Tab-separated table of C-alpha atoms in Angstrom:
chain	number	residue	atom	x	y	z
U	1	MET	CA	0.000	0.000	0.000
U	2	ALA	CA	1.302	3.482	-0.922
U	3	THR	CA	2.496	5.547	2.036
U	4	LYS	CA	1.971	8.887	0.295
U	5	ARG	CA	0.170	10.240	-2.775
U	6	ILE	CA	1.630	13.139	-4.749
U	7	GLY	CA	0.655	14.900	-7.962
U	8	ILE	CA	2.574	16.181	-10.969
U	9	LEU	CA	1.645	18.377	-13.925
U	10	THR	CA	3.272	20.130	-16.878
U	11	SER	CA	2.143	23.659	-17.653
U	12	GLY	CA	2.852	26.365	-20.225
U	13	GLY	CA	4.684	25.796	-23.479
U	14	ASP	CA	6.017	22.337	-24.214
U	15	CYS	CA	9.721	21.647	-24.629
U	16	PRO	CA	12.100	18.696	-24.887
U	17	GLY	CA	12.915	17.156	-21.498
U	18	LEU	CA	9.476	17.253	-19.881
U	19	ASN	CA	9.069	13.496	-20.107
U	20	ALA	CA	12.497	13.016	-18.537
U	21	VAL	CA	11.310	15.012	-15.505
U	22	ILE	CA	8.098	13.004	-15.258
U	23	ARG	CA	9.990	9.720	-15.497
U	24	GLY	CA	12.590	10.830	-12.925
U	25	ALA	CA	9.884	11.866	-10.461
U	26	VAL	CA	7.876	8.661	-10.951
U	27	TYR	CA	10.890	6.400	-10.468
U	28	ALA	CA	12.024	8.340	-7.382
U	29	ALA	CA	8.495	8.224	-5.910
U	30	SER	CA	8.198	4.490	-6.601
U	31	LYS	CA	11.388	3.837	-4.647
U	32	ARG	CA	9.643	5.417	-1.648
U	33	ASN	CA	6.493	3.392	-2.282
U	34	TRP	CA	4.595	6.594	-3.074
U	35	GLU	CA	1.762	6.813	-5.566
U	36	ILE	CA	2.043	9.577	-8.136
U	37	ILE	CA	-0.906	11.089	-9.978
U	38	GLY	CA	-0.328	12.893	-13.272
U	39	PHE	CA	-2.809	15.696	-13.994
U	40	THR	CA	-3.395	16.194	-17.704
U	41	ASP	CA	-3.527	19.469	-19.633
U	42	GLY	CA	-1.637	21.496	-17.066
U	43	TYR	CA	-3.382	23.206	-14.178
U	44	GLU	CA	-6.694	22.791	-15.994
U	45	GLY	CA	-6.559	19.111	-15.017
U	46	ILE	CA	-7.122	19.938	-11.359
U	47	LEU	CA	-10.352	21.821	-12.094
U	48	SER	CA	-13.708	20.339	-13.046
U	49	PRO	CA	-13.829	18.126	-14.985
U	50	VAL	CA	-10.797	16.746	-13.141
U	51	ARG	CA	-8.448	14.854	-15.457
U	52	TYR	CA	-5.642	12.641	-14.198
U	53	ARG	CA	-3.952	9.263	-14.562
U	54	VAL	CA	-1.936	7.104	-12.184
U	55	LEU	CA	1.718	6.963	-13.196
U	56	ASP	CA	4.128	4.147	-12.421
U	57	GLU	CA	7.435	2.800	-13.701
U	58	SER	CA	5.687	0.705	-16.343
U	59	SER	CA	3.737	3.620	-17.833
U	60	THR	CA	6.779	5.924	-17.900
U	61	SER	CA	9.372	3.451	-19.111
U	62	GLY	CA	10.825	4.476	-22.461
U	63	ILE	CA	9.580	8.085	-22.449
U	64	MET	CA	12.798	9.908	-21.530
U	65	HIS	CA	13.906	10.395	-25.144
U	66	LEU	CA	10.506	11.661	-26.313
U	67	GLY	CA	9.770	15.330	-26.902
U	68	GLY	CA	6.610	17.007	-25.633
U	69	THR	CA	4.825	15.698	-22.547
U	70	ILE	CA	2.748	12.567	-22.043
U	71	LEU	CA	0.510	14.565	-19.687
U	72	GLY	CA	-0.305	17.299	-22.160
U	73	THR	CA	-0.029	20.994	-21.364
U	74	THR	CA	-1.647	24.335	-22.044
U	75	ASN	CA	-0.870	28.021	-21.685
U	76	ARG	CA	-4.521	28.996	-21.924
U	77	GLY	CA	-7.566	28.465	-19.740
U	78	ARG	CA	-8.555	29.556	-16.268
U	79	PHE	CA	-5.075	29.693	-14.749
U	80	VAL	CA	-3.819	32.932	-16.270
U	81	ALA	CA	-0.478	34.036	-14.855
U	82	LYS	CA	0.582	36.690	-17.372
U	83	LYS	CA	-0.873	39.333	-19.654
U	84	MET	CA	0.407	41.822	-22.262
U	85	HIS	CA	4.245	41.881	-22.201
U	86	GLY	CA	4.718	39.472	-19.303
U	87	GLU	CA	2.946	41.392	-16.552
U	88	LYS	CA	1.791	39.192	-13.688
U	89	ALA	CA	-1.910	38.502	-13.104
U	90	LYS	CA	-3.576	37.232	-9.938
U	91	LEU	CA	-5.719	34.100	-9.858
U	92	ASP	CA	-9.407	34.260	-9.089
U	93	PRO	CA	-9.847	33.089	-5.449
U	94	SER	CA	-12.616	30.716	-6.546
U	95	ILE	CA	-10.141	28.945	-8.850
U	96	ILE	CA	-7.714	28.444	-5.976
U	97	GLU	CA	-10.469	27.065	-3.739
U	98	GLU	CA	-11.607	24.620	-6.421
U	99	ALA	CA	-8.023	23.434	-6.933
U	100	LYS	CA	-7.588	22.976	-3.197
U	101	GLU	CA	-10.793	20.932	-2.952
U	102	THR	CA	-9.711	18.691	-5.834
U	103	LEU	CA	-6.291	17.984	-4.357
U	104	GLU	CA	-7.646	17.382	-0.866
U	105	GLY	CA	-10.364	15.122	-2.238
U	106	LEU	CA	-7.782	12.998	-4.045
U	107	GLY	CA	-5.521	12.885	-1.000
U	108	ILE	CA	-2.673	14.707	-2.764
U	109	GLU	CA	-0.033	15.627	-0.180
U	110	GLY	CA	2.232	17.533	-2.539
U	111	LEU	CA	2.069	18.846	-6.105
U	112	ILE	CA	5.051	19.043	-8.476
U	113	CYS	CA	4.515	21.872	-10.967
U	114	ILE	CA	6.761	21.875	-14.032
U	115	GLY	CA	6.783	25.147	-15.940
U	116	GLY	CA	8.298	28.514	-16.760
U	117	ASP	CA	7.939	31.830	-14.974
U	118	GLY	CA	4.192	32.100	-15.598
U	119	SER	CA	3.454	28.535	-14.502
U	120	LEU	CA	5.692	28.849	-11.447
U	121	THR	CA	4.009	32.136	-10.547
U	122	THR	CA	0.796	30.128	-10.397
U	123	ALA	CA	2.499	27.381	-8.364
U	124	ASN	CA	3.769	29.948	-5.876
U	125	GLU	CA	0.329	31.532	-5.553
U	126	LEU	CA	-1.157	28.105	-4.844
U	127	PHE	CA	1.539	27.561	-2.204
U	128	GLU	CA	0.777	30.922	-0.596
U	129	ASN	CA	-2.840	29.796	-0.346
U	130	GLY	CA	-2.069	26.577	1.493
U	131	ILE	CA	-1.404	24.084	-1.318
U	132	PRO	CA	1.942	22.249	-0.896
U	133	THR	CA	3.758	22.785	-4.206
U	134	ILE	CA	7.256	22.231	-5.569
U	135	GLY	CA	8.436	24.002	-8.725
U	136	VAL	CA	10.560	22.546	-11.512
U	137	PRO	CA	11.972	25.188	-13.892
U	138	LYS	CA	11.168	24.592	-17.553
U	139	THR	CA	11.605	27.009	-20.414
U	140	ILE	CA	13.514	27.041	-23.665
U	141	ASP	CA	14.049	30.778	-23.032
U	142	ASN	CA	16.401	30.079	-20.080
U	143	ASP	CA	15.092	33.251	-18.426
U	144	LEU	CA	14.323	31.989	-14.925
U	145	ARG	CA	16.366	33.486	-12.127
U	146	ALA	CA	17.976	31.367	-9.398
U	147	THR	CA	18.931	28.563	-11.766
U	148	ALA	CA	21.909	28.605	-14.108
U	149	VAL	CA	20.027	26.697	-16.780
U	150	THR	CA	16.583	25.274	-17.487
U	151	PHE	CA	15.992	22.046	-19.357
U	152	GLY	CA	14.710	22.556	-22.892
U	153	PHE	CA	17.159	25.390	-23.538
U	154	ASP	CA	19.968	23.180	-24.813
U	155	SER	CA	17.614	21.383	-27.204
U	156	ALA	CA	16.286	24.712	-28.539
U	157	VAL	CA	19.809	26.004	-29.099
U	158	ALA	CA	20.718	22.772	-30.898
U	159	CYS	CA	17.767	23.371	-33.249
U	160	VAL	CA	18.997	26.913	-33.980
U	161	VAL	CA	22.512	25.673	-34.679
U	162	ASP	CA	21.271	22.951	-37.027
U	163	SER	CA	19.188	25.535	-38.900
U	164	LEU	CA	22.132	27.914	-39.235
U	165	ASP	CA	24.319	25.089	-40.523
U	166	ARG	CA	21.764	24.504	-43.276
U	167	LEU	CA	21.273	28.200	-44.060
U	168	HIS	CA	25.018	28.841	-44.369
U	169	THR	CA	25.300	26.640	-47.450
U	170	THR	CA	22.435	28.221	-49.361
U	171	ALA	CA	23.524	31.736	-48.330
U	172	ARG	CA	27.019	31.185	-49.699
U	173	SER	CA	25.715	29.629	-52.897
U	174	HIS	CA	23.505	32.639	-53.708
U	175	LYS	CA	25.566	35.357	-51.969
U	176	ARG	CA	22.573	36.176	-49.793
U	177	VAL	CA	21.842	37.638	-46.426
U	178	MET	CA	19.838	35.146	-44.362
U	179	VAL	CA	17.862	36.386	-41.367
U	180	LEU	CA	16.784	33.757	-38.833
U	181	GLU	CA	14.198	34.785	-36.210
U	182	VAL	CA	14.305	32.658	-33.054
U	183	MET	CA	12.279	32.414	-29.849
U	184	GLY	CA	13.204	33.730	-26.415
U	185	ARG	CA	10.525	36.313	-25.652
U	186	TYR	CA	12.200	39.190	-23.783
U	187	ALA	CA	15.516	37.374	-23.211
U	188	GLY	CA	18.221	36.839	-25.797
U	189	TRP	CA	19.771	33.613	-24.529
U	190	ILE	CA	18.667	31.379	-27.424
U	191	ALA	CA	19.797	33.896	-30.045
U	192	LEU	CA	23.082	34.512	-28.232
U	193	HIS	CA	24.085	30.883	-27.714
U	194	GLY	CA	22.644	29.647	-31.003
U	195	GLY	CA	24.196	32.481	-32.973
U	196	LEU	CA	27.647	31.970	-31.499
U	197	ALA	CA	27.606	28.191	-31.955
U	198	GLY	CA	26.079	28.448	-35.439
U	199	GLY	CA	28.550	30.965	-36.834
U	200	ALA	CA	26.243	33.981	-37.113
U	201	ASP	CA	27.733	37.295	-38.240
U	202	ILE	CA	25.063	39.473	-36.595
U	203	ILE	CA	23.052	38.719	-33.433
U	204	LEU	CA	20.200	40.974	-32.349
U	205	ILE	CA	18.837	40.510	-28.832
U	206	PRO	CA	16.304	42.433	-26.682
U	207	GLU	CA	18.917	43.521	-24.156
U	208	ILE	CA	21.049	45.382	-26.718
U	209	PRO	CA	18.881	47.739	-28.818
U	210	PHE	CA	20.148	47.967	-32.400
U	211	GLU	CA	20.279	50.573	-35.136
U	212	PHE	CA	19.088	49.617	-38.610
U	213	GLU	CA	21.764	51.782	-40.213
U	214	ALA	CA	24.493	49.927	-38.334
U	215	LEU	CA	23.345	46.645	-39.878
U	216	SER	CA	23.637	47.807	-43.474
U	217	LYS	CA	26.982	49.481	-42.754
U	218	PHE	CA	28.377	46.269	-41.269
U	219	ILE	CA	27.132	44.161	-44.194
U	220	ASP	CA	28.631	46.611	-46.724
U	221	GLU	CA	31.954	46.448	-44.884
U	222	ARG	CA	31.869	42.657	-45.055
U	223	GLU	CA	31.343	42.909	-48.811
U	224	THR	CA	34.442	45.075	-49.230
U	225	HIS	CA	36.460	42.409	-47.425
U	226	GLY	CA	35.197	39.610	-49.652
U	227	SER	CA	32.387	38.196	-47.487
U	228	THR	CA	29.498	37.874	-49.932
U	229	SER	CA	26.994	36.280	-47.554
U	230	THR	CA	25.865	37.257	-44.058
U	231	MET	CA	24.011	35.297	-41.377
U	232	VAL	CA	21.758	37.273	-39.025
U	233	VAL	CA	20.095	35.802	-35.926
U	234	VAL	CA	17.262	37.898	-34.492
U	235	ALA	CA	15.577	37.196	-31.177
U	236	GLU	CA	11.806	37.651	-31.424
U	237	GLY	CA	11.980	40.329	-28.711
U	238	ALA	CA	14.778	42.348	-30.314
U	239	CYS	CA	14.066	46.082	-30.577
U	240	PRO	CA	15.602	48.939	-32.546
U	241	LYS	CA	16.756	51.935	-30.531
U	242	ASP	CA	13.786	54.173	-29.745
U	243	GLY	CA	11.547	51.346	-30.991
U	244	THR	CA	9.306	48.781	-29.385
U	245	TYR	CA	8.527	45.070	-29.515
U	246	VAL	CA	6.982	43.700	-32.677
U	247	SER	CA	3.872	41.647	-31.880
U	248	LYS	CA	1.791	39.551	-34.242
U	249	SER	CA	-1.305	39.631	-32.077
U	250	MET	CA	-2.685	39.083	-28.610
U	251	ASP	CA	-3.500	35.545	-27.546
U	252	GLN	CA	-6.692	34.534	-25.732
U	253	LYS	CA	-5.279	35.414	-22.317
U	254	GLY	CA	-4.201	38.894	-23.403
U	255	GLU	CA	-0.465	38.279	-23.679
U	256	ALA	CA	1.395	39.679	-26.677
U	257	ARG	CA	2.618	37.173	-29.252
U	258	LEU	CA	6.020	38.419	-30.291
U	259	GLY	CA	7.136	37.945	-33.871
U	260	GLY	CA	7.803	39.768	-37.106
U	261	ILE	CA	11.026	41.602	-36.271
U	262	GLY	CA	13.008	39.216	-38.482
U	263	GLU	CA	10.980	40.193	-41.548
U	264	GLN	CA	11.414	43.890	-40.743
U	265	VAL	CA	15.174	43.467	-40.451
U	266	ALA	CA	15.322	41.517	-43.719
U	267	GLU	CA	13.294	44.158	-45.580
U	268	TYR	CA	15.519	46.954	-44.341
U	269	ILE	CA	18.726	45.115	-45.263
U	270	ALA	CA	17.421	44.341	-48.751
U	271	ASP	CA	16.361	47.951	-49.352
U	272	SER	CA	19.488	49.577	-47.903
U	273	THR	CA	22.175	47.255	-49.288
U	274	GLY	CA	20.581	45.856	-52.431
U	275	LYS	CA	21.543	42.374	-51.250
U	276	ASP	CA	19.286	39.425	-51.960
U	277	THR	CA	17.877	38.881	-48.455
U	278	ARG	CA	15.614	36.155	-47.119
U	279	SER	CA	14.069	35.672	-43.694
U	280	VAL	CA	13.172	32.458	-41.898
U	281	VAL	CA	11.097	32.150	-38.714
U	282	LEU	CA	12.184	29.069	-36.813
U	283	GLY	CA	9.143	29.183	-34.533
U	284	HIS	CA	7.853	26.061	-32.845
U	285	LEU	CA	10.485	23.826	-34.412
U	286	GLN	CA	12.577	24.948	-31.435
U	287	ARG	CA	10.066	23.417	-29.020
U	288	GLY	CA	9.651	20.083	-30.761
U	289	GLY	CA	11.727	16.978	-31.258
U	290	ASN	CA	13.734	14.783	-28.949
U	291	PRO	CA	15.743	16.332	-26.091
U	292	THR	CA	19.520	16.499	-26.188
U	293	ALA	CA	21.548	14.318	-23.817
U	294	LEU	CA	22.052	17.323	-21.523
U	295	ASP	CA	18.303	17.962	-21.264
U	296	ARG	CA	17.560	14.280	-20.621
U	297	ILE	CA	20.062	14.217	-17.777
U	298	LEU	CA	19.005	17.574	-16.341
U	299	GLY	CA	15.319	16.685	-16.589
U	300	THR	CA	15.869	13.386	-14.775
U	301	ARG	CA	17.863	15.071	-12.029
U	302	PHE	CA	15.183	17.748	-11.613
U	303	GLY	CA	12.409	15.147	-11.348
U	304	VAL	CA	14.274	13.206	-8.674
U	305	ALA	CA	15.134	16.410	-6.795
U	306	ALA	CA	11.479	17.498	-6.759
U	307	VAL	CA	10.478	14.278	-5.019
U	308	ASP	CA	13.338	14.732	-2.544
U	309	LEU	CA	12.030	18.220	-1.711
U	310	LEU	CA	8.546	16.812	-1.081
U	311	ALA	CA	10.063	14.180	1.206
U	312	GLU	CA	11.818	16.952	3.137
U	313	GLY	CA	8.636	19.020	3.339
U	314	LYS	CA	10.292	22.001	1.625
U	315	TYR	CA	7.086	23.233	0.027
U	316	GLY	CA	7.253	26.484	-1.901
U	317	SER	CA	10.717	25.605	-3.210
U	318	MET	CA	11.941	25.401	-6.786
U	319	VAL	CA	14.549	22.958	-8.007
U	320	SER	CA	17.673	24.876	-9.023
U	321	TYR	CA	20.873	24.059	-10.908
U	322	GLN	CA	24.028	25.915	-9.882
U	323	ASN	CA	27.711	25.035	-10.256
U	324	TYR	CA	26.889	21.567	-11.652
U	325	LEU	CA	24.815	20.724	-8.563
U	326	VAL	CA	21.027	20.442	-8.225
U	327	GLY	CA	19.685	22.238	-5.178
U	328	ASP	CA	16.692	24.403	-4.379
U	329	VAL	CA	15.642	28.016	-3.861
U	330	PRO	CA	12.426	29.668	-2.644
U	331	MET	CA	10.028	29.747	-5.594
U	332	ALA	CA	9.173	33.378	-4.808
U	333	ASP	CA	12.802	34.379	-5.375
U	334	ALA	CA	12.967	32.593	-8.714
U	335	ILE	CA	9.924	34.328	-10.212
U	336	ARG	CA	10.551	37.840	-8.919
U	337	SER	CA	11.984	38.923	-12.271
U	338	ILE	CA	13.231	37.233	-15.413
U	339	ARG	CA	16.928	36.638	-16.091
U	340	LEU	CA	18.163	38.751	-18.972
U	341	VAL	CA	21.451	38.902	-20.862
U	342	GLU	CA	23.697	41.584	-19.414
U	343	PRO	CA	25.255	43.659	-22.214
U	344	ASP	CA	28.715	42.983	-20.756
U	345	ASN	CA	28.041	39.248	-20.338
U	346	GLN	CA	31.160	37.191	-21.018
U	347	ILE	CA	29.469	35.401	-23.925
U	348	VAL	CA	28.562	38.759	-25.485
U	349	THR	CA	32.199	39.810	-25.094
U	350	THR	CA	33.337	36.561	-26.696
U	351	CYS	CA	31.010	37.173	-29.629
U	352	ARG	CA	32.389	40.661	-30.142
U	353	GLU	CA	35.957	39.350	-29.979
U	354	VAL	CA	35.284	36.957	-32.859
U	355	GLY	CA	33.696	39.679	-34.943
U	356	ILE	CA	29.973	39.165	-34.313
U	357	HIS	CA	28.053	42.427	-34.589
U	358	PHE	CA	25.132	43.395	-32.297
U	359	GLY	CA	23.884	46.338	-34.350
U	360	ASP	CA	24.649	48.833	-31.603
U	361	GLU	CA	27.624	50.673	-33.075
């Protein structure tokens, strides 16, 4: 007979490594003879109609290498944690009460919430209202404070690098400028790491506002030195100086959907330099596919650590990775603000030293 019953859910955008976390948590719970309930479709699964399934080693065997999440997820619905450009929103008290009744009715003694800053904001609010939660940081954007890295980020960067490898060959063949727009919201980590590893010539990130004129000047200078093709990586949240974010639309919960800056950059470069210029939006390809080895390992370690935190009764904590070790921090500290790229970050400096341009000079 199980000595404890705990819950687990995946919320927000999907990313590679989620199934590794689920598997790690299930295996760690089984070793303690705990029963683990997986709520489907994110936080919506703990509201009426309640949706869940019992997880065990048999049902989670062989899922670590799979992308996505076997539990399903959503960034819509009644649990709205953000609006507009990432501003926090409070939950309706009736939603919290319904969630509490569901968990108490099922005998859930602790809930593992896997998600990014919005999902963990919800997890922390549930904790502050008496629901024992543990957070597991997940986001391809790598923008959560209090952890050096989040799983899903390495897989997203690998996708960017693979795309740049492919675009290099066609750019050289046609002497083109290729502009690749990547995800990251208001943080430039994916563009920065992917651009450096993929041999980009220009990287535009939200934290370093750029000047359109500087782009065309840099590309013209490359031409005079014999470089007939140029690779540009643009983070979806990149902004020109004295400009603002480019949004496609608002989603159903009122949060801006960033996107379109890559096309604007490509149009300007084509008009100002006369170069044949094409733009590519990588989009959700960065979220899909199998996780890298690093994300499989990190996800497994995070899942095990979450169960350990429940065993210790450290509710309101978030699993954290620092200095190659998995530990924990107060969830409230992790979600206070997002982690952005500092303009003097060592990786930015490295990029500049190898000739990568940020459009700011």
